[in-house]
Coordinates of C-alpha atoms in Angstrom, one line a residue:
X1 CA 7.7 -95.6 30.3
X2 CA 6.8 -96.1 26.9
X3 CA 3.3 -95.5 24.8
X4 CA 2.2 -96.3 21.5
X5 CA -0.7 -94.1 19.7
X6 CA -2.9 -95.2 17.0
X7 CA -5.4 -92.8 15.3
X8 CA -5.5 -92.4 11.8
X9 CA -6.2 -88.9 12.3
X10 CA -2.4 -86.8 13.0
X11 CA -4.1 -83.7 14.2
X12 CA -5.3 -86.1 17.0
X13 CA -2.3 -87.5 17.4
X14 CA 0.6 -84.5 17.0
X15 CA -0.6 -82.6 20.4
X16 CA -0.9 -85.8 22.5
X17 CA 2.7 -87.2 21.6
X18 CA 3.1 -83.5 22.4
X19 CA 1.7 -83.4 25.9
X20 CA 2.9 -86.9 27.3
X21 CA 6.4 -86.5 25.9
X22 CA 6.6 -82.8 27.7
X23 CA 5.1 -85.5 30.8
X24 CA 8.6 -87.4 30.1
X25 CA 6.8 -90.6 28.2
X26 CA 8.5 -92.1 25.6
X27 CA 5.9 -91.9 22.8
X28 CA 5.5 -93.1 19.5
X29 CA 2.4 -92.1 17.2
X30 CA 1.2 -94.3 14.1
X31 CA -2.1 -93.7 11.5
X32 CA -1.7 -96.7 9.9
X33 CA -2.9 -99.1 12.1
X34 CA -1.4 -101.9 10.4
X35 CA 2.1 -100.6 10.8
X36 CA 0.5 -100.0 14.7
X37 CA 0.4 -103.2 14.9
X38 CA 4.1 -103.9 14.0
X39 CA 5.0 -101.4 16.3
X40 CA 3.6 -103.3 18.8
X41 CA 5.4 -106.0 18.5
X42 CA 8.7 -104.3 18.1
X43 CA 8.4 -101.2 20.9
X44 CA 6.9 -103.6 23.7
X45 CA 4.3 -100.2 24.9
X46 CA 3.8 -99.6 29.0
X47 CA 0.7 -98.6 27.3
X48 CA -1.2 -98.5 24.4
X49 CA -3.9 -95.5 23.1
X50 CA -5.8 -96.1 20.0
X51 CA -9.0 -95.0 18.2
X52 CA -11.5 -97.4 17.3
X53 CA -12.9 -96.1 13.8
X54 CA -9.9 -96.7 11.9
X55 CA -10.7 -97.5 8.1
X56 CA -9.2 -101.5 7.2
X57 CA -7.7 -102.5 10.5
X58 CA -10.2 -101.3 13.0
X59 CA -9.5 -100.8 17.2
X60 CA -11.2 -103.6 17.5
X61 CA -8.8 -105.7 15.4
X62 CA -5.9 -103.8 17.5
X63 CA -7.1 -105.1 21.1
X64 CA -7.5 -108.9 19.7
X65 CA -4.3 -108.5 18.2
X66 CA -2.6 -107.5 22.0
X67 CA -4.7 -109.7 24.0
X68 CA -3.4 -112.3 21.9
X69 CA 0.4 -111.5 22.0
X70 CA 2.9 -112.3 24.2
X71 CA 2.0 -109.1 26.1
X72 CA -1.4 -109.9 27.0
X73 CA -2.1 -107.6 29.9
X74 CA -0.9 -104.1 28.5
X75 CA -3.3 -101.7 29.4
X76 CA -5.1 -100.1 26.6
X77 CA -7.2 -96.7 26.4
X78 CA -9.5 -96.1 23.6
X79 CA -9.8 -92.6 22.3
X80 CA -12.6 -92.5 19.9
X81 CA -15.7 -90.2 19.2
X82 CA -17.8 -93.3 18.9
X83 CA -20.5 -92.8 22.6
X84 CA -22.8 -96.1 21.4
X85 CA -23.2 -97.7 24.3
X86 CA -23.2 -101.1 22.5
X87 CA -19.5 -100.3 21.3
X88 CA -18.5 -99.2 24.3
X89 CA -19.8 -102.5 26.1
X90 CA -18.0 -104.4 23.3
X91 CA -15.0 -102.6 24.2
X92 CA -14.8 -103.4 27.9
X93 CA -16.0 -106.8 27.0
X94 CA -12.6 -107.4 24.7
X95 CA -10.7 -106.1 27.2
X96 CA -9.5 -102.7 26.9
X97 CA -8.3 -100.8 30.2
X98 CA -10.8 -97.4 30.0
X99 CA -12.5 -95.4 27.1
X100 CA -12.2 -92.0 26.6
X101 CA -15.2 -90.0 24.7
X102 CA -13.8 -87.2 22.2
X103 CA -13.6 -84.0 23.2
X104 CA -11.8 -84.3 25.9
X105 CA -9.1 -81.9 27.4
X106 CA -5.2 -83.6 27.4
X107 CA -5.3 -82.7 31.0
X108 CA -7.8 -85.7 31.2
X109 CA -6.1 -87.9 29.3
X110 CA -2.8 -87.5 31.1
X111 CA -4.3 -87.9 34.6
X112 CA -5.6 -90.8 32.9
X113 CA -2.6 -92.1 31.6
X114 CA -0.3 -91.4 35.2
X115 CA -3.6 -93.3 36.9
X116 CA -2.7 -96.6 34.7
X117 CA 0.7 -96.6 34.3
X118 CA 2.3 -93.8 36.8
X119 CA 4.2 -90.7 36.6
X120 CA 7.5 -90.4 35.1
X121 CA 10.4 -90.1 37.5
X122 CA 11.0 -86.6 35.2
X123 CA 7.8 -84.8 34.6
X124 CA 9.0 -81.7 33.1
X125 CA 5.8 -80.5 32.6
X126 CA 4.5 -77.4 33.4
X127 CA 1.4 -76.7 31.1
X128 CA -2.1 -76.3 32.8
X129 CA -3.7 -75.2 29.8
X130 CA -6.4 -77.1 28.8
X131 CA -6.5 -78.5 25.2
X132 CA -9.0 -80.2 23.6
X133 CA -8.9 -83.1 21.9
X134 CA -11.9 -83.1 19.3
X135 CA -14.2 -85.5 17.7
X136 CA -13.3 -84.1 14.2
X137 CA -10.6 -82.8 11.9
X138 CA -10.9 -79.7 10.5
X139 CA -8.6 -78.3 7.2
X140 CA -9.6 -74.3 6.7
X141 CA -8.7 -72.6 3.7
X142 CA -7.9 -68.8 4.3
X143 CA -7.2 -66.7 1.1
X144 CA -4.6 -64.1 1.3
X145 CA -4.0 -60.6 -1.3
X146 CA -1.9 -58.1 0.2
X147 CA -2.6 -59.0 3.6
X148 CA 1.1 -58.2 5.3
X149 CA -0.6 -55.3 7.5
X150 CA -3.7 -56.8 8.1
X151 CA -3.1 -60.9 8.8
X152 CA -3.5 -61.6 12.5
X153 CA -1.1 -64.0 13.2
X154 CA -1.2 -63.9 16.9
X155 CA -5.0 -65.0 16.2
X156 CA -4.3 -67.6 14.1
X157 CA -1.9 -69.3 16.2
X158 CA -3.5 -68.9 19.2
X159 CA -6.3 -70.8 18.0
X160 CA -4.3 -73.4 16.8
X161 CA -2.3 -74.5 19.6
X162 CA -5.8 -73.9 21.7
X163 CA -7.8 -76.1 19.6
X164 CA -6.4 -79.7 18.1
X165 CA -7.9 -81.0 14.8
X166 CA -7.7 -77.4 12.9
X167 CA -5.2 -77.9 9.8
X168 CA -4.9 -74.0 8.3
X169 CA -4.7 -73.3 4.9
X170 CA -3.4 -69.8 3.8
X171 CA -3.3 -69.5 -0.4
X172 CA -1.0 -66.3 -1.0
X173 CA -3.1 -65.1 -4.4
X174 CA -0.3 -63.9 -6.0
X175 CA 0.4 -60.9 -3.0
X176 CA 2.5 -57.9 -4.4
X177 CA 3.8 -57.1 -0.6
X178 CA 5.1 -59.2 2.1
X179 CA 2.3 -61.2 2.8
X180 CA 4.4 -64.4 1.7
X181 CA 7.2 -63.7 4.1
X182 CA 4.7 -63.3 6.7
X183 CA 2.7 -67.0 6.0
X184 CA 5.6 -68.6 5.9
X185 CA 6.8 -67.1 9.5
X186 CA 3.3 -68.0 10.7
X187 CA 4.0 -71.6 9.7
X188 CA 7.5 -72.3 10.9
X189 CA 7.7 -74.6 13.5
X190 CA 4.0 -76.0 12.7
X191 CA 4.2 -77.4 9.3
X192 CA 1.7 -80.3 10.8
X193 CA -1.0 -77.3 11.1
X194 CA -0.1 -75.0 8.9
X195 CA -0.2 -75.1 4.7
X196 CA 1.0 -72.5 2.8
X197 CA -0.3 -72.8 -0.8
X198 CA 1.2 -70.1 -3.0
X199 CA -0.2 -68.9 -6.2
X200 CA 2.5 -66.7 -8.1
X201 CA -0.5 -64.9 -10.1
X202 CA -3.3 -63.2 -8.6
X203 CA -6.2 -64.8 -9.8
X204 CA -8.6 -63.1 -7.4
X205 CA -10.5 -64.4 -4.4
X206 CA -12.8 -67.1 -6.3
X207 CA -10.0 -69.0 -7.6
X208 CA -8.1 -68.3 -4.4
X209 CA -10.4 -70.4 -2.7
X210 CA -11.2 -73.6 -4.9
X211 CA -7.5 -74.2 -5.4
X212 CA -7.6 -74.1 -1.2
X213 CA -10.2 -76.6 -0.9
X214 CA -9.3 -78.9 -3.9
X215 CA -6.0 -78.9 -2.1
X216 CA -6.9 -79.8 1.2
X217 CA -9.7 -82.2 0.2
X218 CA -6.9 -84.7 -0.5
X219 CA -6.0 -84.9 3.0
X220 CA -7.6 -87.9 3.9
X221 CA -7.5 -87.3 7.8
X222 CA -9.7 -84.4 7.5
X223 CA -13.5 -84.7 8.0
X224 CA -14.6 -81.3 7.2
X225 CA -13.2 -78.2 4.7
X226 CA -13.9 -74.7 5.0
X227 CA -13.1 -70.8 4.1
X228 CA -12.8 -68.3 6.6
X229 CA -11.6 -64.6 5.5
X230 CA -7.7 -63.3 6.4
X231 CA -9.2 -60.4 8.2
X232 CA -11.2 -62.9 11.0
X233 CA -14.0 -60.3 10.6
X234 CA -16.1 -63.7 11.1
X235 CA -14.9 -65.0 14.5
X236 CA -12.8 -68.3 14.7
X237 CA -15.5 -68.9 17.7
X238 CA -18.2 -68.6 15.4
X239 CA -16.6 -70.9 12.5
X240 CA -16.0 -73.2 15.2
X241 CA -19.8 -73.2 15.6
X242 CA -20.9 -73.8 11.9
X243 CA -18.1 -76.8 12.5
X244 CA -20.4 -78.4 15.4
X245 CA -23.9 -77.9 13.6
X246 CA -22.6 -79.7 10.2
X247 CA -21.0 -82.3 13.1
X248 CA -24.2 -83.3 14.4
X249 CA -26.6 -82.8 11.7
X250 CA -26.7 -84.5 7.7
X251 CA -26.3 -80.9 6.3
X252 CA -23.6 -80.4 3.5
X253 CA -22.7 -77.4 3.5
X254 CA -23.4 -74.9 6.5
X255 CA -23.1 -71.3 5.9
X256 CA -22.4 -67.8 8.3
X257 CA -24.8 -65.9 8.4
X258 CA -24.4 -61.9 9.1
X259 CA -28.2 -61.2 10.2
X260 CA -28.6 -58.4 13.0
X261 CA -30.4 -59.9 15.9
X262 CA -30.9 -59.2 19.4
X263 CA -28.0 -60.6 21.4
X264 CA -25.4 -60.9 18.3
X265 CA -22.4 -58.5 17.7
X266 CA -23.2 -57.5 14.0
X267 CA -22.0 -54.5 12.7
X268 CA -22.1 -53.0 9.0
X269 CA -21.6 -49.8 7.4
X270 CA -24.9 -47.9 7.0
X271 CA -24.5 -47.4 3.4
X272 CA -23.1 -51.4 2.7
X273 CA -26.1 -52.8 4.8
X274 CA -28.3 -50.5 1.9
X275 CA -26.0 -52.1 -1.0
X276 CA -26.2 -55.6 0.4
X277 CA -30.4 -56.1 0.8
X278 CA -30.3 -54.9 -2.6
X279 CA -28.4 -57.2 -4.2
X280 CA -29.8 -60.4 -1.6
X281 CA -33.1 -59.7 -2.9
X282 CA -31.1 -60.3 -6.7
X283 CA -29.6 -63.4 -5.4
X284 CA -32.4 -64.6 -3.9
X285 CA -34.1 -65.0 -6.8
X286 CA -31.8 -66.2 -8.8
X287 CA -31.5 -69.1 -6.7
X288 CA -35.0 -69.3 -5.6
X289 CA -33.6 -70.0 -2.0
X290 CA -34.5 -67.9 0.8
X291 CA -31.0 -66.7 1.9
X292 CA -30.3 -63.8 3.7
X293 CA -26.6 -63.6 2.9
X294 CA -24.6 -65.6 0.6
X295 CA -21.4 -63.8 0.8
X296 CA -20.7 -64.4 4.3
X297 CA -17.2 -65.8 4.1
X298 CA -17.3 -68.5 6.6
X299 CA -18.5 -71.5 5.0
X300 CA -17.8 -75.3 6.1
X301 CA -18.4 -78.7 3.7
X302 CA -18.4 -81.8 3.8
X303 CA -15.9 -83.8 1.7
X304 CA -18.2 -85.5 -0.4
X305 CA -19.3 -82.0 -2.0
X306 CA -16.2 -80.7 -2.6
X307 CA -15.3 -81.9 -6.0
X308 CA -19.4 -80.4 -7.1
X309 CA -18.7 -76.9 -5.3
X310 CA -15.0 -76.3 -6.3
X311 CA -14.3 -79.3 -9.1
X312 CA -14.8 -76.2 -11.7
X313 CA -13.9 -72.7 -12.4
X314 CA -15.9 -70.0 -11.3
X315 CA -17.8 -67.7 -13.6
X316 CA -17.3 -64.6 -11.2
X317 CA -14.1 -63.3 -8.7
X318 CA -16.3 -62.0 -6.2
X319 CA -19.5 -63.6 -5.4
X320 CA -18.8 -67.3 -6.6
X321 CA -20.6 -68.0 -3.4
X322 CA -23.7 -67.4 -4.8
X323 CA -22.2 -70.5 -7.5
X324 CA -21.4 -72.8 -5.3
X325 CA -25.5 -72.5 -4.3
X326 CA -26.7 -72.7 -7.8
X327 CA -24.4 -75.7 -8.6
X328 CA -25.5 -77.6 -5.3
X329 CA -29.4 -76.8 -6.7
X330 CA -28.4 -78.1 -10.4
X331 CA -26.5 -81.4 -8.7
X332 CA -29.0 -82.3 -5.9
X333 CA -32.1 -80.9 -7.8
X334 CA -33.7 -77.6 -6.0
X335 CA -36.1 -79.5 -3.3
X336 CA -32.9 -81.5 -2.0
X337 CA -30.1 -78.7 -2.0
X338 CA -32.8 -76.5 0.5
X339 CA -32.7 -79.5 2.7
X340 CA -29.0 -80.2 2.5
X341 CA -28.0 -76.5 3.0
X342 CA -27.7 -74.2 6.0
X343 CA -27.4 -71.0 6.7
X344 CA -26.5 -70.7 10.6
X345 CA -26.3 -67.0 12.4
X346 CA -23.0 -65.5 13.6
X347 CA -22.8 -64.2 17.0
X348 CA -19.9 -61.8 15.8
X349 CA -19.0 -60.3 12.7
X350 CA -17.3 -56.9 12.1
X351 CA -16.9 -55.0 9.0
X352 CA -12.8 -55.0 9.0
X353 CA -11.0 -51.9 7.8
X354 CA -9.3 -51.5 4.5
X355 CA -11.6 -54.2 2.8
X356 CA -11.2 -53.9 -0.6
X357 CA -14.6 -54.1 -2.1
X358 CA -15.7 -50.4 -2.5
X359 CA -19.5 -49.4 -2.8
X360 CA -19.1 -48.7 -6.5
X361 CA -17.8 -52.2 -7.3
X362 CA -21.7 -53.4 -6.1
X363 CA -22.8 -51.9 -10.1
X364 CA -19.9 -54.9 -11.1
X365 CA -21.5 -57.5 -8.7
X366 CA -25.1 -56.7 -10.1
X367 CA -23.5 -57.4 -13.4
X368 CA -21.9 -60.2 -12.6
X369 CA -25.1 -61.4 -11.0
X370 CA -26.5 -61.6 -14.9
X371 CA -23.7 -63.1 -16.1
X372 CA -24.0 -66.3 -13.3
X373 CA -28.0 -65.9 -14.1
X374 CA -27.1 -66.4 -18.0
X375 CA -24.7 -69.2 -17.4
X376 CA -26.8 -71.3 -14.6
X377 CA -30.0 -70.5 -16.4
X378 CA -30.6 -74.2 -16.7
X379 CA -28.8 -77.5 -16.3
X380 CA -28.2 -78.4 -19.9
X381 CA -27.2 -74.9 -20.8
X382 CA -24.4 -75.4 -17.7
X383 CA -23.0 -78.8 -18.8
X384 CA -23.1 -77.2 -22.2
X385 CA -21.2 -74.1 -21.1
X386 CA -18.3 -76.3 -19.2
X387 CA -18.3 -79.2 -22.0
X388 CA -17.2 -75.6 -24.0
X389 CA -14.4 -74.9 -21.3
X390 CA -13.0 -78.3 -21.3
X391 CA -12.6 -78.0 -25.0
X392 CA -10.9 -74.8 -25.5
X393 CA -8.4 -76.2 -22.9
X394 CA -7.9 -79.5 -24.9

């Protein structure tokens, strides 16, 4: 019993080939829909799942395609995040078999799938777990310095194989322990979800982090990019949370905010909590933005601001956050970044031990604060100042 996916998305399509071949399908997964198409012709599909937003050859082009082949009457599911009830009518009216709103768990689907075409004379499957299959593809960038004793990789993983569309990103920042050893154990056996992107020199967490993101933003099937810390004192239930508001909103960037309120799990060390409303009320106004923490390091963007957040180097190692703000103010214009900007409240966050950013290093932040106040103090002067960079590198 044979199926043919199209999506041009993999992370959609890895854990579904996944599932139905653990179900004892024979399945065969495409992202080019064109080369779907061809596949079509030459596998002969039982049945045939495909996403309608496809860019160039769209599902709609698909179903015409088999209604007018010499296999007319193969069913066909649509996956797609697409609810319009206009496309969905469309849909029906073409012909297609049933329609299938993202997220949804694979245990749908495959009930789904043995309603249409039936069950395998060999299902060897015995997961009951229920996966989702989500509207969106995710690529997080997770920066890594000496984190061999720290890194939880059981976490990680977990999360992963729990939740479909996620595409992890772990930059080694030029580590000094086993930490490399360690990423590249985590990612054996899921190179499809896991990236290891090693820098041989430690260049400090700032760099760590835009080479991350530059990299991943050239993976085409991902809709969102983010940064989450190696430690996870920001739960992966939380940044799954920031994901969903910048989902369903026209916010650019949507940030994590630690801010104690009733009903949260935020906890802080007495004497950083003093150290860090200090140095907000700095930031604050040197971005003349009302945030109340810009160095929370769960952060999720959009693609189209990538190349204006991370295109350049950073002026500072540590709080380049409070950068990526002022260069979003300078590119949008100040009125426009406070409307395209979010800052979103964690439910968790936990102050992990052995964090490396001591209370005396907060005299090097305020410093450093002065130096991004200097260099942003204007537009002109920051064109000016990178026009500099790019010709000393020349």
């Amino acid at each position: 019993m044979k199926i043919l996916a199209i999506d041009d998305q993999q992370l959609v399509l890895l854990p579904l080939e996944k599932r139905l071949t653990d179900l004892g399908y024979e399945v065969v997964i495409e992202t080019d829909a064109a080369l779907g198409l061809k596949l079509y012709d030459e596998f002969h599909p039982d049945l045939v799942i495909v996403d309608f937003n496809m860019p160039r050859i769209s599902g709609f082009d698909v179903v015409n395609h088999i209604r007018k082949s010499k296999q007319p009457e193969t069913p066909i599911m649509i996956l797609s995040g697409n609810t319009q009830d206009a496309i969905i009518t469309e849909a029906f009216e073409l012909g297609v078999t049933d329609y299938m709103k993202k997220p949804l768990s694979l245990n749908e689907i495959c009930a789904r799938v043995k309603r249409l075409i039936g069950v395998p004379k060999i299902d060897v499957s015995k997961a009951n777990d229920s996966v989702m299959i989500q509207q969106r593809c995710v690529g997080v960038v997770i920066p890594c310095y000496n984190e061999e004793e720290r890194l939880l990789s059981d976490e990680f993983l977990k999360y992963i194989d729990q939740h479909t569309g996620y595409h992890l990103c772990f930059v080694n920042d030029g580590s000094k322990d086993r930490t490399l050893e360690v990423l590249y154990e985590l990612q054996k056996g899921r190179e499809d979800f896991i990236t290891v992107y090693n820098c041989e020199k430690n260049g400090g967490k700032a760099e760590a982090v835009r080479l991350g993101m530059l990299h991943m933003s050239k993976k085409e099937d991902l809709d969102y990019i983010g940064f989450l810390d190696a430690d996870l004192s920001t739960d992966l239930r939380d940044f799954d949370d920031l994901v969903k508001t910048i989902e369903n909103s026209n916010f650019k960037i949507v940030s994590g905010s630690r801010i104690s309120r009733m009903g949260a799990d935020i906890t802080k060390e007495s004497a950083r909590k003093i150290i860090s409303l200090t140095i907000n009320f700095i930031i604050r106004k040197i971005l003349k933005m009302d945030f109340k923490d810009t160095q929370c390091g769960a952060k999720i963007f959009r693609k189209d601001v990538i190349d204006v957040a991370f295109g350049k180097k950073f002026v500072t190692q540590w709080i380049f956050d409070v950068e990526i703000f002022k260069r979003m103010s300078i590119h949008f214009g100040l009125s426009k970044a406070k409307k395209v900007l979010c800052e979103q409240p964690l439910k968790r966050w936990i102050h992990a031990d052995g964090s490396k950013l001591s209370m005396k290093d907060s005299v090097k932040i305020v410093m450093q604060l002065a130096q991004i106040a200097w260099v942003y103090r204007s537009k002109k002067s920051y064109k000016s100042t990178n026009e500099t960079e790019v010709l000393k590198v020349v």
